[in-house]
Coordinates of C-alpha atoms in Angstrom, one line a residue:
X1119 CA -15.3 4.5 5.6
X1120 CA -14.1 2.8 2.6
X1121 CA -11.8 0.2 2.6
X1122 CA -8.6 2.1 0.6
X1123 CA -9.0 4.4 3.6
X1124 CA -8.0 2.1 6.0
X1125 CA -5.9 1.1 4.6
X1126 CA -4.1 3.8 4.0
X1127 CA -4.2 5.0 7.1
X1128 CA -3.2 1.2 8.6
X1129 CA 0.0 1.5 6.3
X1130 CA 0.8 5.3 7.4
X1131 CA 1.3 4.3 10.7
X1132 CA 3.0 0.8 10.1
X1133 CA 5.7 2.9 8.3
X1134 CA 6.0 5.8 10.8
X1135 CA 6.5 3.2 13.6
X1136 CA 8.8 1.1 10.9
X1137 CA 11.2 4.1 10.3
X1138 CA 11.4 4.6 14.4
X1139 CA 12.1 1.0 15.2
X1140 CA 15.5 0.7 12.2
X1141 CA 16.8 4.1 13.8
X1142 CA 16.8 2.2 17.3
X1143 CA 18.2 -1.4 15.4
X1144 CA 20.8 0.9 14.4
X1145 CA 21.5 2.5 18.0
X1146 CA 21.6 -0.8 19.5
X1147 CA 23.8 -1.9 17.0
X1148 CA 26.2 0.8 17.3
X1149 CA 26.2 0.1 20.9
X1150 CA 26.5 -3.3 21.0
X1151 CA 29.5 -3.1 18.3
X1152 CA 31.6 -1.4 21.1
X1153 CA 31.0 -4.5 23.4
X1154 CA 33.3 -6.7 20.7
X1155 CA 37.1 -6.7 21.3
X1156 CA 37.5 -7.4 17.4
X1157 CA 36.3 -5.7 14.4
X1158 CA 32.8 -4.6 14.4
X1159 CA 31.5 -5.0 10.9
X1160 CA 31.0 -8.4 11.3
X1161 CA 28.1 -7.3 13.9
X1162 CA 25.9 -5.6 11.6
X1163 CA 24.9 -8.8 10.0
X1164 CA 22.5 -9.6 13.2
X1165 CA 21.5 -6.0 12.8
X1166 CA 20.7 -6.5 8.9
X1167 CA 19.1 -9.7 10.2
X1168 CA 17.3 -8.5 12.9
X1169 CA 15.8 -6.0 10.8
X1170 CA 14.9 -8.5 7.4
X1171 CA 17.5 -6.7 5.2
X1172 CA 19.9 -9.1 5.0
X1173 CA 19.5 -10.8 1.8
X1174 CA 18.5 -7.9 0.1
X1175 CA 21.6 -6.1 1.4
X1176 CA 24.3 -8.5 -0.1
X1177 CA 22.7 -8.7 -3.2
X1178 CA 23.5 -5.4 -3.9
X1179 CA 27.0 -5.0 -1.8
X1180 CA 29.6 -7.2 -1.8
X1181 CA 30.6 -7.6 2.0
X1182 CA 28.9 -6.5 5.1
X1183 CA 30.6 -3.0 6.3
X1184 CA 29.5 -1.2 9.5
X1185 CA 29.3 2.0 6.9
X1186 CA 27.4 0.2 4.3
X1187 CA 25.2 -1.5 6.9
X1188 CA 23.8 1.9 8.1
X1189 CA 23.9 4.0 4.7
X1190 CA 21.1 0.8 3.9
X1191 CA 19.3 0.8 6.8
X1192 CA 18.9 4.8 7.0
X1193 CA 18.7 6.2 3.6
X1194 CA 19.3 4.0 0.5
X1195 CA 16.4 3.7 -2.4
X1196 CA 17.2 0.4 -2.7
X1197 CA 15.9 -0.7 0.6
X1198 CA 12.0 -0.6 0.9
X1199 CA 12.5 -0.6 4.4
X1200 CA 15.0 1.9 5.1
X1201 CA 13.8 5.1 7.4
X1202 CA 14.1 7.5 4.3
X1203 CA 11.5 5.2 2.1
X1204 CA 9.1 4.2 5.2
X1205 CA 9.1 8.1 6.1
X1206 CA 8.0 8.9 2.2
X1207 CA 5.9 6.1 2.2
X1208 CA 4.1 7.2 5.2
X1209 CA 3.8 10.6 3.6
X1210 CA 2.0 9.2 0.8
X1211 CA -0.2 7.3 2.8
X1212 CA -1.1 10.1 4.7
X1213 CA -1.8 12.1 1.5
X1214 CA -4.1 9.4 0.5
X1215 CA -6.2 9.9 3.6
X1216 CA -5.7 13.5 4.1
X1217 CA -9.3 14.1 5.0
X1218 CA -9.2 11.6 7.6
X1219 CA -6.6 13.6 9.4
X1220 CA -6.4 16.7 11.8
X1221 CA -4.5 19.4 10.6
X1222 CA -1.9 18.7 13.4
X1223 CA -1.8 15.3 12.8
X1224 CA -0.4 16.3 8.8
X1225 CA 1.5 19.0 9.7
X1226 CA 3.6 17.0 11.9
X1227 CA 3.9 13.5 9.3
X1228 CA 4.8 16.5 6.8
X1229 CA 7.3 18.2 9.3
X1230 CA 9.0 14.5 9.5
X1231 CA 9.2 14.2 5.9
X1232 CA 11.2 17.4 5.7
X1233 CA 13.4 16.9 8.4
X1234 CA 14.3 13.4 7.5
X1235 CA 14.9 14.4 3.9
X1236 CA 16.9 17.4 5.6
X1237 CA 19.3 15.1 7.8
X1238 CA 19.3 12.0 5.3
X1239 CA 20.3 14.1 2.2
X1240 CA 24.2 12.3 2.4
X1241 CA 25.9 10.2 3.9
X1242 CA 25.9 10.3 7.5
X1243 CA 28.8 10.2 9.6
X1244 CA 30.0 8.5 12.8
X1245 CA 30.1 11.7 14.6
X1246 CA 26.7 13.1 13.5
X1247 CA 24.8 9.5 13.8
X1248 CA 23.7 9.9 17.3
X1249 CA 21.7 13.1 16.4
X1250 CA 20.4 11.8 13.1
X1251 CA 18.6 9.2 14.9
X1252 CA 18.0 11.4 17.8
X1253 CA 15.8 13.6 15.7
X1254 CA 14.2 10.9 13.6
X1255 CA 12.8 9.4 17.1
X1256 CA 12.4 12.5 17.9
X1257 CA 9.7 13.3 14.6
X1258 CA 8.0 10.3 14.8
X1259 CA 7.2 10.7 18.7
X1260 CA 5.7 14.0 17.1
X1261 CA 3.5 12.5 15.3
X1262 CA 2.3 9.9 17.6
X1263 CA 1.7 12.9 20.2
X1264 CA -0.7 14.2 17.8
X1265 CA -2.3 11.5 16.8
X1266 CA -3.0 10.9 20.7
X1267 CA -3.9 14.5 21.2
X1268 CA -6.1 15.6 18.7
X1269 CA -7.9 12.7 16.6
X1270 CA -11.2 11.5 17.4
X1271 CA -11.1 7.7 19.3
X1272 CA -13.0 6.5 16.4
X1273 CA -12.7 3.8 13.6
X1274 CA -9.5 6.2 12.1
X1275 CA -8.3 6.1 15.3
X1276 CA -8.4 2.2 15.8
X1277 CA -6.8 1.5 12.1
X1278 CA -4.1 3.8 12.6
X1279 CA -3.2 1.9 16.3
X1280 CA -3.9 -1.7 15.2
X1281 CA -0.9 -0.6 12.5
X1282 CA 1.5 0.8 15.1
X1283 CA 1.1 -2.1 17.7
X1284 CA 1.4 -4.8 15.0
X1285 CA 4.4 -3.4 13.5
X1286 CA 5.9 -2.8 17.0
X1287 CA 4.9 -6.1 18.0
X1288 CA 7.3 -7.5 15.3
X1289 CA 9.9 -5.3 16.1
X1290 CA 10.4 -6.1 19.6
X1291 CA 9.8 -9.9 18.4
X1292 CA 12.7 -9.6 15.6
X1293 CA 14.8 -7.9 18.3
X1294 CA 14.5 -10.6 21.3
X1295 CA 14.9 -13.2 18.7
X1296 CA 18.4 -12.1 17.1
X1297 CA 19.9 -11.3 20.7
X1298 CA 19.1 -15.1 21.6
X1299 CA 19.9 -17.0 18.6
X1300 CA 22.1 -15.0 16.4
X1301 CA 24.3 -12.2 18.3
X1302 CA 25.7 -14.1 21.0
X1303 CA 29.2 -15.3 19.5
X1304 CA 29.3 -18.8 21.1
X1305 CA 27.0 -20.2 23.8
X1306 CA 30.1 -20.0 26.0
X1307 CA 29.0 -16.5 26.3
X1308 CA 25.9 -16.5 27.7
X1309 CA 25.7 -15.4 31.3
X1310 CA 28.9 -13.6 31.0
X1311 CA 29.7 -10.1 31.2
X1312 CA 29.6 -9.7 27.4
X1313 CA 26.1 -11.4 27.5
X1314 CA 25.1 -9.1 30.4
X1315 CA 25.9 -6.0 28.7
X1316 CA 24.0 -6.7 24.9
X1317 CA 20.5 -7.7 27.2
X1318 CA 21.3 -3.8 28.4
X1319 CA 21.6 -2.6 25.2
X1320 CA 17.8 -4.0 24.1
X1321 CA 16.4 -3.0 26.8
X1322 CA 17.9 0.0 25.4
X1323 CA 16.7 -0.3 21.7
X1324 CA 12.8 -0.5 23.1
X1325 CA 13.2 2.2 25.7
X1326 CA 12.7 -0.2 28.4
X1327 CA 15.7 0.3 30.6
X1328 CA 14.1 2.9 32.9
X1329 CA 11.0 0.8 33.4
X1330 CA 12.8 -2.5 34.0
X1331 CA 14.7 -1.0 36.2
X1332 CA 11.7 0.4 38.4
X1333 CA 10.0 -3.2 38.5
X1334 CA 13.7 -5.3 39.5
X1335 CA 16.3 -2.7 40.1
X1336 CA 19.9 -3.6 39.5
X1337 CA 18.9 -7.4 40.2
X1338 CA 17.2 -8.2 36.8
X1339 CA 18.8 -11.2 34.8
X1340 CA 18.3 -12.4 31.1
X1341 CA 15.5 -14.0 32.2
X1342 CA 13.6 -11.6 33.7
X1343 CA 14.3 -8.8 30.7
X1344 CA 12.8 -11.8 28.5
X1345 CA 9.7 -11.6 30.7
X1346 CA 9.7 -7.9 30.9
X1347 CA 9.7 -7.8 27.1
X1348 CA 7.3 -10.6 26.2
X1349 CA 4.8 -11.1 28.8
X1350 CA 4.9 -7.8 31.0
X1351 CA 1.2 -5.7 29.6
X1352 CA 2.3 -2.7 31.3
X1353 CA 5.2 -2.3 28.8
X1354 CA 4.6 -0.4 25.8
X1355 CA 6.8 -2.3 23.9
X1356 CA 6.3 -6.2 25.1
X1357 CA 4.4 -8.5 22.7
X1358 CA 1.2 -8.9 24.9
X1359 CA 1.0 -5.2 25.7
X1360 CA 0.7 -4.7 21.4
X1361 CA -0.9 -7.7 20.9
X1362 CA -3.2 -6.7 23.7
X1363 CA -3.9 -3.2 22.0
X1364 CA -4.4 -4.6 18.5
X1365 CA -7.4 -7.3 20.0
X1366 CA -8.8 -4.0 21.8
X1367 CA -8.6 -2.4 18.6
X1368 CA -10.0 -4.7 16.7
X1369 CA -12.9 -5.4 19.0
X1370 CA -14.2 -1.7 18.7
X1371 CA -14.4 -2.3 14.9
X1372 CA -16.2 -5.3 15.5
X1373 CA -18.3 -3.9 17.4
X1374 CA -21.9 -4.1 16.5
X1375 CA -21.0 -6.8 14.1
X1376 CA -22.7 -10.1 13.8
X1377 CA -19.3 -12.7 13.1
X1378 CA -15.8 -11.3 14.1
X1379 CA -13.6 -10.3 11.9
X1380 CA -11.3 -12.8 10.8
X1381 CA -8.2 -11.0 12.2
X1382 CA -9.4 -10.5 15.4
X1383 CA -9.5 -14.6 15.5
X1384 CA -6.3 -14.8 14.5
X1385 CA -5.1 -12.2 17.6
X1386 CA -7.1 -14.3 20.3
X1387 CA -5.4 -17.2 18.9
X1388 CA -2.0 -15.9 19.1
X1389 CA -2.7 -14.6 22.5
X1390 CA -3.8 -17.8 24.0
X1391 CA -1.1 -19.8 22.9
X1392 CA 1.9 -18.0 23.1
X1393 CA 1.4 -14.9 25.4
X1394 CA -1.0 -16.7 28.2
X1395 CA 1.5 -18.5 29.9
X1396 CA 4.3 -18.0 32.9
X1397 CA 8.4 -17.6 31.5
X1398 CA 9.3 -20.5 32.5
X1399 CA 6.8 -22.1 30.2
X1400 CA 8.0 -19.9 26.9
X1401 CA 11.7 -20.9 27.5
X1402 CA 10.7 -25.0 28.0
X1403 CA 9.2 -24.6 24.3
X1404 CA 11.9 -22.7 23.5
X1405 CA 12.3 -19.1 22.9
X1406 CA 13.7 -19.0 19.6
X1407 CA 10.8 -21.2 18.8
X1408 CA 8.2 -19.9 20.8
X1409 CA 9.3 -15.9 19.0
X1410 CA 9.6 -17.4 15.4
X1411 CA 6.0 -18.8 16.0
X1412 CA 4.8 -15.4 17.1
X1413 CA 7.0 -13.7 14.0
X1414 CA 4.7 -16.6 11.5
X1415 CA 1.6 -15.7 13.0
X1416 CA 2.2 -11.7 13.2
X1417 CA 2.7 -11.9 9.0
X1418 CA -0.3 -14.0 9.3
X1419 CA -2.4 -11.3 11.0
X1420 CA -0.9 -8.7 9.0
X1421 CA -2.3 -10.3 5.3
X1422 CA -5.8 -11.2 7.2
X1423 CA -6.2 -7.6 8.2
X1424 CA -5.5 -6.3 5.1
X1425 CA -8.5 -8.7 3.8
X1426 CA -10.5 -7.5 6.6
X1427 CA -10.0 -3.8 5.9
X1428 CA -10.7 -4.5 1.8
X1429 CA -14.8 -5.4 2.9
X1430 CA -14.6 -2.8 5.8
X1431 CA -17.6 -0.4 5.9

């Protein structure tokens, strides 16, 4: 397989799971704007934060607007990251690779395209925003379920995880991080019934609340969502369940190899030091430290595999 291939296919994937992860920043934003007892535009901010779109955001808009704030983060050109430009990125990418696709597996990235360009083509309202994103999670899960049902467990097969579970990976990181260190609006707060309620809502944002829920019931505390969403490998959405998957990954296209691949260093490294170790060890480091770490060495991994994927043969 040449290297372009993988990468494309790497990319596809990254953007796919990229456009599912800002429809859920902007769910749990909505929700967690109804928590506040003042105005709520002063909440999407963390959300822009949490989602790296901040700076680029206010240099083309003048104040931060719960309107303006979701216009960028679902549909505007302007924004790289937005779900209409990762969706048409992923389409490209996937046109790039077509041959290393099944049929369904195209169909369905194609199917996404459409509908997004369908329910993205203006503005969106209040009152329709809850099915918009509905049906965007909704496509992407599509083509996910095809990739799982009909492509061959092979070296396409490992690129196009290794990009899902690192981008997810940094998703759930960006997510924790923002709830602890920037949406909280004084340290007064934390404990209360305010804080209570915005550690439901991302549990929420990474579909976690029904399986927390099974492993503490109603007893669960900030601390133990924290564990659930770093350290827990059952979780499909914790950082050592993807970082887990991307070493697996990895290893299979190692496999056979005489030195590792460079990347697959840089995983092991990340999992010993920061995803090894009990909760009570992550928050005496510090968790805003001990996730910024994580976030530093995810980019890191993200550049090295690209390297990686340049030689692959």
């Amino acid at each position: 397989m040449l290297g372009k291939t993988a990468n494309g296919l790497f990319w596809m994937y990254r953007y796919l799971e990229r456009a599912e992860n800002t429809a859920r920043l902007i769910e749990t934003g909505q929700r967690i704007a109804l928590t506040r007892l003042t105005d709520g535009d002063g909440e999407w901010v963390s959300v822009l934060q949490s989602a790296g779109a901040l700076e680029a955001f206010q240099a083309e808009n003048d104040s931060v607007t719960k309107e303006a704030a979701i216009d960028w983060l679902l549909r505007s050109r302007s924004n790289a990251s937005s779900v209409l430009s990762c969706i048409e990125a992923a389409r490209q990418n996937a046109r790039m690779v077509r041959t290393a696709l099944t049929g369904e597996v195209w169909e369905a990235v194609n199917a996404t395209y459409m509908k997004s360009r369908e329910v993205l083509a203006r503005k969106v309202s209040e009152r329709d925003l809850p099915a918009v994103l509905g049906a965007i999670r909704q496509q992407t899960a599509l083509v996910r379920g095809m990739t799982h049902g009909t492509m061959l467990r092979n070296e396409i097969y490992d690129f196009a995880r290794i990009g899902t579970f690192l981008e997810r990976a940094d998703n759930t990181a960006r997510i924790l991080d923002v709830k602890y260190y920037v949406l909280l609006p004084s340290a007064s707060s934390v404990g209360t019934s305010l804080d209570n309620v915005q550690w439901e809502t991302i549990l929420r944002s990474v579909s976690a609340r029904g399986g927390f829920r099974m492993e503490y019931g109603a007893g669960g505390g900030p601390r133990e969502i924290t564990e659930f969403l770093v350290l827990d490998r059952r979780m499909p959405r914790s950082l050592a369940f993807c970082v887990g998957k991307m070493r697996d990954n990895l290893r299979y296209l190692h496999k056979g190899k005489r030195t590792p691949l460079p990347s697959l260093k840089q995983v092991d490294q990340l999992e010993r030091l920061y995803l090894s170790h009990d909760i009570a060890a992550v928050f005496e480091f510090g968790l805003h430290e001990c996730i910024q770490q994580i976030l530093d060495h995810l980019g890191q991994i993200a550049r090295q595999i690209e390297i990686d994927f340049r030689f692959y043969e």
